[in-house]
Structure formats: C-alpha cells, structure tokens
Amino acid sequence: MDTDEPSGAYEADRRLANGKREAEVLAALRSAPGPLTPREVLERMGGGLSYSTVVTILTRLHDKDVLAREPRGRAFAYAPVTDEPGFAARRMHQAMKEVPDRESVLMRFVDDLSAVDEKLLRRLLDADLDLDRADLDTGEADLEPGQ
C-alpha cells in the first residue's frame, strides 16, 4: 500500500467512518414509524452506501443488541430497541460494570456534573423513582455505599 499515513491512522479513520455509518443508519431507523428492511433503510439514507454495506451495519447493530429484528418476507425488518436516552443509559450501565470501584466512579461522575445537572439528579433521586423496582430486581436498594 502506497500511502504517507501510518496504518494505525488509517484504521482509526476507518473505524470512525464505520461508527458514523452506524449512527446514520440508526438515525434513519429512529425517524421511521416502524421497523425497516435494509432496502428501506437504504432508500431513507438517499444512497451513498451499497445494499450489502447496509445489511452488514444492520447485522452488527443487531449483534450489539442495539436493534431488534423481525422477519419480513425474505428479509428482516429492523428497529431500535430503545430511544436515544435509553441508549445513553445503557452505555452508562456498561461503563459501571467495567469498573470494580463503583463508589469512586459515581463520586467522580457527580463531582463533574454541572450545577444544573446535579440539581436534576438530586431531584430524581429524592423522588425515589424506581425504588420498588430496584428492590425486586437486584436486592441492592438496602446496600450501604461501596457494597
């Protein structure tokens, strides 16, 4: 390959492009009134990608549990499993699972919040939203910090 760029930079650019493509496909699905087939996604995106690229992106998003799919004729129709706030919450939960010291992570998270976001978080916590669900789902509602 005859290029002035190191291969690592090329790989980073390609991953960025792939992430951008995934975001574009997800945006097309979010704006749809219901599940879409790969052909319908391609039409909504206005071209620029091949059919096989759209199928690959949809399959990867499905494998990441970002999309649900249902059979429609000889193809699958895809839809997001949640809305944008739901995806952000899933990423936050995933990040928490990756670190053993959850208390420190949460403390730093709260320390870095703006005053407005901290006030919002306090209001939500004070309202005890989903406390009953937490008791039933995890049994962690009675735990002391750091346990």
XYZ file of N, CA, C and O in Angstrom:
588
model
N 0.853 -1.178 0.000
C 0.000 0.000 0.000
C 0.891 1.230 0.000
O 1.786 1.363 0.820
N 0.655 2.164 -0.883
C 1.487 3.333 -1.069
C 0.794 4.538 -0.449
O -0.016 5.197 -1.073
N 1.104 4.834 0.818
C 0.452 5.955 1.495
C 1.425 6.595 2.461
O 2.339 5.943 2.967
N 1.246 7.873 2.725
C 2.091 8.585 3.674
C 1.593 8.405 5.101
O 2.298 8.700 6.047
N 0.351 7.936 5.261
C -0.223 7.771 6.593
C 0.182 6.434 7.190
O 0.213 5.433 6.497
N 0.486 6.410 8.494
C 0.735 5.128 9.140
C -0.550 4.305 9.140
O -1.653 4.839 9.153
N -0.404 2.984 9.131
C -1.583 2.122 9.056
C -2.505 2.325 10.254
O -3.710 2.187 10.135
N -1.979 2.664 11.423
C -2.809 2.904 12.594
C -3.769 4.063 12.387
O -4.921 4.026 12.786
N -3.294 5.122 11.728
C -4.157 6.275 11.443
C -5.259 5.886 10.470
O -6.396 6.311 10.603
N -4.911 5.066 9.485
C -5.908 4.599 8.519
C -6.989 3.784 9.222
O -8.171 3.981 8.975
N -6.572 2.887 10.114
C -7.536 2.059 10.843
C -8.445 2.925 11.712
O -9.644 2.692 11.791
N -7.887 3.938 12.368
C -8.703 4.827 13.206
C -9.711 5.579 12.358
O -10.876 5.728 12.744
N -9.274 6.071 11.173
C -10.193 6.770 10.276
C -11.307 5.841 9.815
O -12.453 6.238 9.702
N -10.957 4.589 9.493
C -11.954 3.633 9.025
C -12.962 3.319 10.131
O -14.157 3.261 9.891
N -12.470 3.143 11.372
C -13.388 2.880 12.490
C -14.311 4.070 12.709
O -15.491 3.913 12.951
N -13.762 5.283 12.620
C -14.574 6.481 12.770
C -15.650 6.510 11.694
O -16.813 6.784 11.967
N -15.266 6.182 10.473
C -16.233 6.168 9.381
C -17.295 5.107 9.631
O -18.475 5.340 9.395
N -16.880 3.937 10.127
C -17.857 2.891 10.426
C -18.819 3.332 11.525
O -20.017 3.081 11.454
N -18.297 3.977 12.553
C -19.160 4.484 13.621
C -20.124 5.532 13.098
O -21.286 5.587 13.499
N -19.644 6.366 12.195
C -20.503 7.393 11.591
C -21.599 6.731 10.758
O -22.756 7.143 10.802
N -21.225 5.704 10.018
C -22.231 4.987 9.221
C -23.274 4.338 10.114
O -24.468 4.376 9.810
N -22.835 3.718 11.202
C -23.790 3.120 12.143
C -24.741 4.180 12.686
O -25.940 3.945 12.794
N -24.207 5.349 13.020
C -25.039 6.432 13.544
C -26.052 6.896 12.494
O -27.209 7.191 12.831
N -25.640 6.958 11.234
C -26.553 7.373 10.171
C -27.671 6.351 9.973
O -28.830 6.720 9.790
N -27.314 5.065 10.001
C -28.329 4.012 9.871
C -29.282 4.067 11.050
O -30.511 3.986 10.885
N -28.746 4.227 12.247
C -29.589 4.304 13.444
C -30.509 5.520 13.373
O -31.687 5.428 13.740
N -30.022 6.640 12.878
C -30.860 7.838 12.735
C -31.995 7.584 11.756
O -33.137 8.012 11.996
N -31.707 6.877 10.662
C -32.762 6.554 9.696
C -33.825 5.669 10.340
O -35.028 5.864 10.122
N -33.407 4.721 11.151
C -34.363 3.835 11.828
C -35.173 4.587 12.879
O -36.374 4.351 13.038
N -34.522 5.490 13.606
C -35.232 6.254 14.644
C -36.306 7.159 14.050
O -37.323 7.417 14.686
N -36.060 7.657 12.857
C -37.018 8.576 12.246
C -38.169 7.841 11.560
O -39.125 8.479 11.110
N -38.087 6.541 11.482
C -39.123 5.751 10.807
C -40.283 5.458 11.756
O -40.087 5.346 12.962
N -41.491 5.310 11.205
C -42.650 4.998 12.049
C -42.671 3.554 12.538
O -43.422 3.219 13.443
N -41.827 2.699 11.973
C -41.789 1.297 12.376
C -40.530 0.648 11.837
O -39.666 1.313 11.271
N -40.405 -0.673 12.011
C -39.221 -1.382 11.535
C -39.031 -1.242 10.025
O -40.003 -1.140 9.277
N -37.755 -1.219 9.603
C -37.408 -1.073 8.193
C -36.533 -2.225 7.722
O -35.689 -2.710 8.474
N -36.715 -2.609 6.476
C -35.834 -3.583 5.845
C -34.558 -2.864 5.403
O -34.540 -1.622 5.316
N -33.507 -3.608 5.083
C -32.295 -2.945 4.582
C -32.560 -2.064 3.358
O -32.021 -0.960 3.261
N -33.395 -2.503 2.446
C -33.714 -1.714 1.252
C -34.388 -0.391 1.665
O -34.078 0.671 1.129
N -35.309 -0.451 2.617
C -35.994 0.764 3.079
C -35.019 1.712 3.782
O -35.110 2.939 3.626
N -34.073 1.156 4.540
C -33.049 1.993 5.180
C -32.225 2.684 4.112
O -31.976 3.895 4.176
N -31.813 1.921 3.111
C -31.016 2.464 2.009
C -31.753 3.598 1.311
O -31.171 4.655 1.027
N -33.041 3.422 1.055
C -33.843 4.467 0.407
C -33.934 5.713 1.276
O -33.846 6.837 0.783
N -34.129 5.530 2.587
C -34.224 6.680 3.500
C -32.909 7.449 3.580
O -32.903 8.651 3.818
N -31.800 6.730 3.421
C -30.490 7.372 3.519
C -30.095 8.061 2.223
O -29.111 8.807 2.194
N -30.831 7.814 1.155
C -30.569 8.506 -0.102
C -29.356 8.014 -0.863
O -28.758 8.765 -1.616
N -28.990 6.771 -0.675
C -27.850 6.228 -1.412
C -26.549 6.520 -0.711
O -26.511 6.910 0.447
N -25.467 6.333 -1.438
C -24.145 6.556 -0.852
C -23.530 5.291 -0.286
O -22.324 5.191 -0.152
N -24.357 4.333 0.090
C -23.882 3.047 0.590
C -24.464 1.946 -0.279
O -25.539 2.099 -0.843
N -23.769 0.837 -0.326
C -24.299 -0.307 -1.072
C -25.292 -1.063 -0.182
O -25.277 -0.934 1.051
N -26.114 -1.862 -0.815
C -27.082 -2.683 -0.084
C -26.365 -3.599 0.900
O -26.760 -3.704 2.057
N -25.276 -4.230 0.443
C -24.564 -5.164 1.325
C -23.940 -4.442 2.522
O -23.872 -4.995 3.621
N -23.501 -3.202 2.343
C -22.961 -2.428 3.466
C -24.049 -2.147 4.487
O -23.829 -2.286 5.698
N -25.239 -1.780 4.027
C -26.357 -1.526 4.940
C -26.710 -2.810 5.696
O -26.924 -2.779 6.911
N -26.752 -3.940 4.995
C -27.054 -5.219 5.651
C -26.000 -5.522 6.718
O -26.329 -5.929 7.842
N -24.733 -5.297 6.393
C -23.655 -5.541 7.359
C -23.799 -4.646 8.581
O -23.665 -5.108 9.722
N -24.082 -3.379 8.383
C -24.253 -2.439 9.503
C -25.438 -2.858 10.361
O -25.349 -2.884 11.597
N -26.560 -3.194 9.729
C -27.738 -3.621 10.487
C -27.448 -4.892 11.286
O -27.849 -5.010 12.454
N -26.744 -5.826 10.674
C -26.405 -7.073 11.365
C -25.499 -6.808 12.562
O -25.712 -7.364 13.650
N -24.519 -5.941 12.387
C -23.617 -5.606 13.500
C -24.367 -4.915 14.634
O -24.138 -5.210 15.814
N -25.258 -3.990 14.293
C -26.050 -3.310 15.327
C -26.974 -4.289 16.031
O -27.186 -4.194 17.245
N -27.506 -5.245 15.307
C -28.344 -6.283 15.921
C -27.502 -7.150 16.855
O -27.922 -7.460 17.974
N -26.297 -7.522 16.422
C -25.407 -8.336 17.259
C -24.987 -7.607 18.530
O -24.698 -8.241 19.546
N -24.961 -6.268 18.496
C -24.621 -5.453 19.668
C -25.842 -5.190 20.546
O -25.768 -4.423 21.508
N -26.984 -5.780 20.203
C -28.253 -5.579 20.920
C -28.748 -4.140 20.862
O -29.445 -3.671 21.759
N -28.393 -3.434 19.795
C -28.877 -2.078 19.579
C -30.185 -2.105 18.798
O -31.036 -1.240 18.976
N -30.330 -3.132 17.944
C -31.526 -3.269 17.113
C -32.224 -4.601 17.381
O -31.572 -5.602 17.657
N -33.527 -4.561 17.260
C -34.330 -5.790 17.233
C -34.680 -6.040 15.775
O -34.700 -5.111 14.966
N -34.930 -7.292 15.436
C -35.330 -7.561 14.055
C -36.443 -8.589 14.035
O -36.585 -9.408 14.937
N -37.239 -8.483 12.970
C -38.354 -9.404 12.763
C -38.381 -9.788 11.294
O -38.027 -8.976 10.429
N -38.762 -11.021 10.990
C -38.831 -11.422 9.587
C -39.887 -10.622 8.845
O -40.962 -10.342 9.371
N -39.530 -10.194 7.633
C -40.489 -9.541 6.750
C -40.191 -10.028 5.333
O -39.213 -9.609 4.724
N -41.027 -10.949 4.861
C -40.770 -11.558 3.553
C -39.487 -12.359 3.610
O -39.284 -13.156 4.516
N -38.600 -12.093 2.657
C -37.322 -12.799 2.616
C -36.219 -12.044 3.355
O -35.065 -12.490 3.365
N -36.539 -10.929 3.952
C -35.546 -10.112 4.657
C -35.964 -9.962 6.116
O -36.980 -10.499 6.556
N -35.178 -9.227 6.846
C -35.535 -8.829 8.200
C -35.864 -7.345 8.184
O -35.306 -6.580 7.394
N -36.743 -6.935 9.081
C -37.011 -5.520 9.318
C -36.426 -5.187 10.689
O -36.585 -5.951 11.645
N -35.750 -4.076 10.781
C -35.009 -3.697 11.987
C -35.609 -2.450 12.630
O -36.105 -1.559 11.946
N -35.503 -2.401 13.964
C -35.944 -1.230 14.718
C -35.049 -1.077 15.950
O -34.574 -2.076 16.506
N -34.802 0.152 16.392
C -34.011 0.359 17.615
C -34.712 -0.266 18.819
O -35.943 -0.252 18.905
N -33.937 -0.804 19.756
C -34.527 -1.421 20.941
C -34.962 -0.382 21.972
O -35.754 -0.686 22.857
N -34.453 0.844 21.859
C -34.820 1.905 22.788
C -34.585 3.253 22.117
O -34.077 3.316 21.000
N -34.940 4.320 22.799
C -34.723 5.659 22.264
C -33.325 6.164 22.648
O -32.556 5.457 23.313
N -33.006 7.377 22.247
C -31.669 7.918 22.494
C -31.317 7.996 23.984
O -30.220 7.590 24.378
N -32.214 8.478 24.862
C -31.880 8.454 26.290
C -31.668 7.025 26.812
O -30.819 6.791 27.671
N -32.406 6.084 26.278
C -32.224 4.690 26.681
C -30.852 4.165 26.297
O -30.214 3.436 27.062
N -30.359 4.540 25.096
C -29.019 4.126 24.677
C -27.955 4.752 25.572
O -26.983 4.099 25.948
N -28.129 6.009 25.926
C -27.158 6.674 26.806
C -27.136 5.985 28.171
O -26.053 5.747 28.731
N -28.297 5.639 28.688
C -28.362 4.939 29.978
C -27.684 3.577 29.884
O -26.969 3.161 30.809
N -27.874 2.870 28.772
C -27.220 1.565 28.586
C -25.702 1.710 28.581
O -24.986 0.894 29.168
N -25.193 2.759 27.933
C -23.740 2.979 27.915
C -23.224 3.267 29.322
O -22.145 2.804 29.707
N -23.992 4.028 30.094
C -23.583 4.334 31.464
C -23.563 3.065 32.312
O -22.622 2.839 33.088
N -24.574 2.224 32.174
C -24.606 0.954 32.905
C -23.424 0.078 32.522
O -22.802 -0.552 33.393
N -23.114 0.017 31.241
C -21.988 -0.788 30.774
C -20.682 -0.290 31.371
O -19.845 -1.077 31.812
N -20.501 1.025 31.396
C -19.287 1.595 31.973
C -19.180 1.233 33.453
O -18.090 0.923 33.945
N -20.281 1.236 34.166
C -20.276 0.884 35.591
C -19.895 -0.579 35.804
O -19.234 -0.919 36.781
N -20.299 -1.446 34.904
C -19.976 -2.872 35.028
C -18.488 -3.136 34.841
O -17.961 -4.124 35.333
N -17.801 -2.254 34.127
C -16.399 -2.466 33.788
C -15.435 -2.044 34.881
O -14.248 -2.338 34.806
N -15.911 -1.353 35.920
C -15.041 -0.833 36.969
C -15.448 -1.431 38.315
O -16.611 -1.326 38.705
N -14.511 -2.022 39.034
C -14.874 -2.657 40.314
C -15.230 -1.654 41.415
O -16.041 -1.960 42.277
N -14.643 -0.459 41.397
C -14.899 0.533 42.447
C -16.007 1.480 42.000
O -15.771 2.626 41.618
N -17.229 1.005 42.082
C -18.384 1.772 41.611
C -18.575 3.065 42.392
O -18.963 4.077 41.839
N -18.295 3.026 43.692
C -18.478 4.220 44.513
C -17.593 5.363 44.020
O -18.062 6.500 43.881
N -16.336 5.084 43.730
C -15.426 6.123 43.237
C -15.874 6.655 41.884
O -15.792 7.852 41.619
N -16.326 5.762 41.034
C -16.795 6.189 39.715
C -17.993 7.122 39.869
O -18.054 8.185 39.243
N -18.956 6.731 40.689
C -20.142 7.568 40.881
C -19.775 8.909 41.523
O -20.326 9.948 41.153
N -18.844 8.886 42.492
C -18.422 10.139 43.121
C -17.806 11.082 42.091
O -18.123 12.272 42.064
N -16.942 10.559 41.240
C -16.316 11.415 40.218
C -17.335 11.895 39.199
O -17.261 13.016 38.721
N -18.263 11.019 38.863
C -19.319 11.412 37.923
C -20.094 12.598 38.480
O -20.289 13.604 37.810
N -20.524 12.502 39.740
C -21.303 13.572 40.363
C -20.457 14.833 40.514
O -20.942 15.943 40.281
N -19.175 14.665 40.870
C -18.292 15.834 41.005
C -18.162 16.608 39.698
O -17.992 17.822 39.710
N -18.236 15.899 38.580
C -18.064 16.542 37.274
C -19.361 17.084 36.679
O -19.336 17.686 35.608
N -20.498 16.876 37.343
C -21.768 17.377 36.828
C -21.841 18.895 36.945
O -21.294 19.486 37.878
N -22.540 19.509 36.026
C -22.814 20.936 36.157
C -23.794 21.111 37.312
O -24.447 20.156 37.740
N -23.924 22.327 37.796
C -24.844 22.596 38.903
C -26.284 22.243 38.515
O -27.038 21.693 39.323
N -26.633 22.518 37.283
C -27.984 22.222 36.803
C -28.227 20.714 36.774
O -29.262 20.231 37.240
N -27.246 19.960 36.240
C -27.409 18.502 36.178
C -27.394 17.873 37.566
O -28.121 16.912 37.837
N -26.567 18.408 38.463
C -26.539 17.884 39.830
C -27.892 18.107 40.516
O -28.416 17.217 41.187
N -28.466 19.263 40.312
C -29.776 19.561 40.890
C -30.835 18.608 40.329
O -31.678 18.093 41.073
N -30.789 18.366 39.041
C -31.722 17.437 38.405
C -31.550 16.028 38.965
O -32.534 15.361 39.310
N -30.312 15.576 39.094
C -30.061 14.249 39.643
C -30.567 14.140 41.076
O -31.214 13.155 41.446
N -30.314 15.165 41.881
C -30.806 15.139 43.266
C -32.337 15.066 43.305
O -32.918 14.338 44.109
N -32.985 15.833 42.425
C -34.448 15.808 42.379
C -34.956 14.418 42.008
O -35.892 13.906 42.618
N -34.320 13.803 41.033
C -34.736 12.466 40.617
C -34.503 11.435 41.722
O -35.347 10.574 41.959
N -33.371 11.520 42.386
C -33.083 10.579 43.465
C -34.022 10.797 44.650
O -34.472 9.836 45.272
N -34.309 12.047 44.962
C -35.217 12.347 46.070
C -36.629 11.849 45.797
O -37.368 11.534 46.717
N -36.990 11.763 44.540
C -38.329 11.297 44.181
C -38.458 9.782 44.327
O -39.549 9.236 44.194
N -37.317 9.105 44.597
C -37.317 7.644 44.765
C -37.915 6.924 43.568
O -38.636 5.935 43.715
N -37.609 7.432 42.363
C -38.093 6.766 41.158
C -37.513 5.365 41.087
O -36.336 5.155 41.307
N -38.348 4.414 40.803
C -37.962 3.023 40.583
C -37.369 2.336 41.811
O -36.714 1.316 41.680
N -37.572 2.863 43.026
C -37.031 2.220 44.219
C -37.622 0.822 44.388
O -36.912 -0.131 44.678
N -38.928 0.702 44.187
C -39.550 -0.615 44.309
C -38.977 -1.588 43.297
O -38.733 -2.754 43.604
N -38.741 -1.131 42.072
C -38.170 -1.994 41.042
C -36.760 -2.427 41.419
O -36.370 -3.566 41.247
N -35.962 -1.508 41.976
C -34.600 -1.848 42.377
C -34.617 -2.917 43.461
O -33.802 -3.835 43.449
N -35.544 -2.814 44.404
C -35.659 -3.825 45.459
C -35.940 -5.193 44.872
O -35.353 -6.199 45.274
N -36.849 -5.252 43.917
C -37.250 -6.533 43.336
C -36.203 -7.076 42.373
O -35.919 -8.276 42.370
N -35.625 -6.205 41.550
C -34.710 -6.664 40.501
C -33.346 -7.064 41.032
O -32.767 -8.048 40.599
N -32.779 -6.278 41.950
C -31.389 -6.506 42.329
C -31.195 -6.794 43.804
O -30.156 -7.307 44.181
N -32.133 -6.396 44.620
C -31.946 -6.549 46.049
C -30.879 -5.627 46.598
O -30.428 -5.779 47.711
N -30.444 -4.626 45.808
C -29.351 -3.749 46.215
C -29.823 -2.452 46.865
O -29.017 -1.655 47.285
N -31.102 -2.230 46.960
C -31.589 -0.944 47.477
C -31.186 -0.724 48.929
O -31.020 0.404 49.361
N -30.975 -1.779 49.701
C -30.649 -1.646 51.100
C -29.144 -1.631 51.346
O -28.714 -1.555 52.500
N -28.317 -1.696 50.306
C -26.882 -1.747 50.478
C -26.326 -0.390 50.848
O -26.782 0.645 50.400
N -25.279 -0.397 51.673
C -24.542 0.810 52.002
C -23.658 1.172 50.810
O -23.295 0.307 50.018
N -23.235 2.432 50.684
C -22.343 2.802 49.582
C -21.086 1.938 49.586
O -20.535 1.647 50.629
N -20.677 1.535 48.386
C -19.463 0.749 48.234
C -19.650 -0.738 48.380
O -18.697 -1.504 48.254
N -20.851 -1.200 48.698
C -21.064 -2.639 48.852
C -21.440 -3.263 47.547
O -21.952 -2.683 46.678
